[in-house]
Short mmCIF file of C-alpha atoms in Angstrom, two decimals:
data_model
loop_
_atom_site.label_atom_id
_atom_site.label_comp_id
_atom_site.label_asym_id
_atom_site.label_seq_id
_atom_site.Cartn_x
_atom_site.Cartn_y
_atom_site.Cartn_z
CA UNK A 1 -32.38 58.29 -21.65
CA UNK A 2 -35.83 56.69 -21.74
CA UNK A 3 -34.36 53.73 -23.64
CA UNK A 4 -31.65 53.32 -20.97
CA UNK A 5 -34.25 53.44 -18.19
CA UNK A 6 -36.38 50.82 -19.93
CA UNK A 7 -33.37 48.56 -20.56
CA UNK A 8 -32.25 48.83 -16.91
CA UNK A 9 -35.51 47.97 -15.18
CA UNK A 10 -36.79 51.50 -14.68
CA UNK A 11 -39.52 51.46 -17.31
CA UNK A 12 -41.95 52.57 -14.59
CA UNK A 13 -40.19 55.96 -14.69
CA UNK A 14 -40.77 56.25 -18.42
CA UNK A 15 -44.43 55.16 -18.15
CA UNK A 16 -44.94 57.73 -15.39
CA UNK A 17 -44.10 60.66 -17.68
CA UNK A 18 -47.15 62.76 -18.47
CA UNK A 19 -48.18 63.74 -21.96
CA UNK A 20 -47.07 67.13 -23.21
CA UNK A 21 -48.79 70.36 -22.28
CA UNK A 22 -50.66 72.43 -24.84
CA UNK A 23 -49.49 75.91 -25.71
CA UNK A 24 -52.65 77.32 -24.08
CA UNK A 25 -51.90 75.47 -20.84
CA UNK A 26 -48.34 76.83 -20.80
CA UNK A 27 -49.63 80.33 -21.57
CA UNK A 28 -51.98 80.05 -18.56
CA UNK A 29 -49.10 79.06 -16.27
CA UNK A 30 -46.99 81.87 -17.67
CA UNK A 31 -49.79 84.32 -16.83
CA UNK A 32 -49.99 82.86 -13.30
CA UNK A 33 -46.28 83.20 -12.56
CA UNK A 34 -46.01 86.64 -14.16
CA UNK A 35 -42.97 86.12 -16.38
CA UNK A 36 -42.19 84.26 -19.62
CA UNK A 37 -41.25 80.60 -19.33
CA UNK A 38 -37.72 79.95 -20.56
CA UNK A 39 -38.04 78.57 -24.11
CA UNK A 40 -36.32 75.27 -23.33
CA UNK A 41 -38.48 74.63 -20.24
CA UNK A 42 -41.52 75.35 -22.38
CA UNK A 43 -40.19 72.84 -24.93
CA UNK A 44 -39.62 70.21 -22.20
CA UNK A 45 -43.16 70.63 -20.87
CA UNK A 46 -44.49 70.45 -24.43
CA UNK A 47 -43.01 66.93 -24.57
CA UNK A 48 -43.70 65.84 -20.98
CA UNK A 49 -45.73 68.03 -18.65
CA UNK A 50 -44.34 66.43 -15.52
CA UNK A 51 -45.29 63.02 -14.21
CA UNK A 52 -48.58 61.16 -13.85
CA UNK A 53 -47.94 60.52 -10.15
CA UNK A 54 -45.61 62.08 -7.62
CA UNK A 55 -43.76 58.86 -6.95
CA UNK A 56 -41.18 57.27 -9.19
CA UNK A 57 -39.18 60.46 -9.74
CA UNK A 58 -37.74 60.99 -13.20
CA UNK A 59 -34.99 63.39 -12.09
CA UNK A 60 -32.90 61.25 -9.77
CA UNK A 61 -35.10 60.97 -6.70
CA UNK A 62 -36.90 64.20 -7.65
CA UNK A 63 -40.21 64.44 -9.45
CA UNK A 64 -40.44 66.29 -12.75
CA UNK A 65 -43.06 68.89 -11.86
CA UNK A 66 -46.00 69.67 -14.08
CA UNK A 67 -46.41 73.34 -15.02
CA UNK A 68 -49.11 74.00 -12.42
CA UNK A 69 -47.11 72.18 -9.73
CA UNK A 70 -44.12 74.34 -10.59
CA UNK A 71 -46.25 77.45 -10.13
CA UNK A 72 -47.41 76.25 -6.70
CA UNK A 73 -43.78 75.72 -5.62
CA UNK A 74 -43.11 79.42 -6.15
CA UNK A 75 -43.55 80.27 -2.47
CA UNK A 76 -40.87 77.74 -1.49
CA UNK A 77 -38.55 79.07 -4.18
CA UNK A 78 -39.13 82.65 -2.99
CA UNK A 79 -38.20 81.56 0.54
CA UNK A 80 -34.85 80.24 -0.66
CA UNK A 81 -34.23 83.32 -2.81
CA UNK A 82 -34.92 85.42 0.29
CA UNK A 83 -32.27 83.45 2.21
CA UNK A 84 -29.84 84.00 -0.65
CA UNK A 85 -30.47 87.75 -0.66
CA UNK A 86 -29.70 87.96 3.07
CA UNK A 87 -26.02 87.26 2.39
CA UNK A 88 -24.71 88.75 -0.87
CA UNK A 89 -21.22 87.48 0.02
CA UNK A 90 -22.44 83.97 -0.96
CA UNK A 91 -23.60 85.00 -4.44
CA UNK A 92 -20.27 84.18 -6.14
CA UNK A 93 -20.23 80.70 -4.55
CA UNK A 94 -23.84 80.16 -5.62
CA UNK A 95 -22.99 81.30 -9.15
CA UNK A 96 -25.85 83.80 -9.28
CA UNK A 97 -25.59 87.16 -10.96
CA UNK A 98 -26.81 90.31 -9.21
CA UNK A 99 -29.69 90.44 -11.69
CA UNK A 100 -30.73 86.86 -10.84
CA UNK A 101 -30.40 87.32 -7.08
CA UNK A 102 -32.50 90.47 -7.13
CA UNK A 103 -35.18 88.99 -9.41
CA UNK A 104 -38.41 87.29 -8.37
CA UNK A 105 -38.58 85.42 -11.69
CA UNK A 106 -37.66 81.92 -10.50
CA UNK A 107 -39.46 78.65 -11.13
CA UNK A 108 -38.92 75.11 -9.86
CA UNK A 109 -39.24 72.33 -12.43
CA UNK A 110 -38.17 69.34 -10.33
CA UNK A 111 -38.65 68.73 -6.62
CA UNK A 112 -38.40 66.28 -3.76
CA UNK A 113 -40.40 67.81 -0.95
CA UNK A 114 -40.12 71.52 -0.37
CA UNK A 115 -36.38 71.70 0.22
CA UNK A 116 -34.78 69.87 -2.71
CA UNK A 117 -35.52 71.65 -5.94
CA UNK A 118 -34.16 72.32 -9.39
CA UNK A 119 -34.99 75.89 -10.32
CA UNK A 120 -34.60 78.01 -13.42
CA UNK A 121 -34.04 81.74 -13.49
CA UNK A 122 -36.68 83.48 -15.55
CA UNK A 123 -34.15 86.24 -16.20
CA UNK A 124 -31.28 84.18 -17.64
CA UNK A 125 -32.69 80.67 -18.09
CA UNK A 126 -29.84 79.24 -15.99
CA UNK A 127 -30.50 76.19 -13.78
CA UNK A 128 -29.65 75.91 -10.08
CA UNK A 129 -30.07 73.35 -7.34
CA UNK A 130 -32.03 74.83 -4.45
CA UNK A 131 -31.52 73.20 -1.04
CA UNK A 132 -31.32 73.81 2.68
CA UNK A 133 -27.68 74.87 2.53
CA UNK A 134 -25.59 78.00 2.54
CA UNK A 135 -25.84 79.35 -0.04
CA UNK A 136 -29.22 77.81 -0.85
CA UNK A 137 -28.64 77.90 -4.63
CA UNK A 138 -25.84 76.42 -6.74
CA UNK A 139 -25.45 76.88 -10.48
CA UNK A 140 -25.57 73.58 -12.39
CA UNK A 141 -26.23 74.54 -16.03
CA UNK A 142 -26.52 77.52 -18.32
CA UNK A 143 -29.97 76.36 -19.50
CA UNK A 144 -32.61 73.69 -19.05
CA UNK A 145 -31.48 72.15 -22.33
CA UNK A 146 -27.85 71.97 -21.17
CA UNK A 147 -28.99 70.48 -17.86
CA UNK A 148 -31.21 67.79 -19.43
CA UNK A 149 -28.54 66.84 -21.98
CA UNK A 150 -25.91 66.48 -19.23
CA UNK A 151 -28.34 64.49 -17.07
CA UNK A 152 -29.16 62.18 -19.99
CA UNK A 153 -25.45 61.71 -20.74
CA UNK A 154 -24.75 60.75 -17.10
CA UNK A 155 -27.70 58.34 -17.00
CA UNK A 156 -26.68 56.69 -20.26
CA UNK A 157 -23.03 56.50 -19.11
CA UNK A 158 -24.14 54.37 -16.16
CA UNK A 159 -23.49 56.98 -13.46
CA UNK A 160 -26.90 56.23 -11.96
CA UNK A 161 -28.33 53.00 -10.63
CA UNK A 162 -31.97 52.01 -10.45
CA UNK A 163 -33.15 51.87 -6.84
CA UNK A 164 -36.44 50.79 -5.34
CA UNK A 165 -37.66 51.59 -1.89
CA UNK A 166 -40.53 53.05 0.04
CA UNK A 167 -42.89 51.98 -2.73
CA UNK A 168 -41.15 53.85 -5.49
CA UNK A 169 -38.47 53.56 -8.14
CA UNK A 170 -35.81 56.21 -8.76
CA UNK A 171 -32.30 56.74 -10.05
CA UNK A 172 -29.51 57.06 -7.50
CA UNK A 173 -26.06 58.55 -7.89
CA UNK A 174 -23.29 58.36 -5.28
CA UNK A 175 -21.84 61.78 -6.06
CA UNK A 176 -23.54 65.16 -6.25
CA UNK A 177 -26.96 64.71 -7.82
CA UNK A 178 -26.65 67.24 -10.59
#
């Protein structure tokens, strides 16, 4: 995926990726959030602990959050989970299990503002979009690894185009983002 980005004029996205996080740093974040990081998210952050700046999003138009940034997004995620819990009839459409919906173990790992997030369930490791919508969550992958592999496949298949605007570079896709 990084090779595709470089070859298609989006090398700024690759250069913006932060170095990997140490195990101690990830342990500190895990202590802060109060539940174990999913193993594949921990592996991702061990390679790239987010981005160096919050422009030039690596995940479509979203920024790949650093571990501490993900922890600070927890209040926004809890707000959306609260909206989800208000209407259990939407849980099947969202793709959430009862265990996930009732859990507080959720963590964003990509974001664009407070209302466009990619979140992972700390209970199951499954990945959901999180947006101002009804229901606010939608299942997109069974794991962070499955999500990143599918995203990389779509990028490398040319389903995204490199866009520049408002002082930043990002990948755009005409259909649903994830």
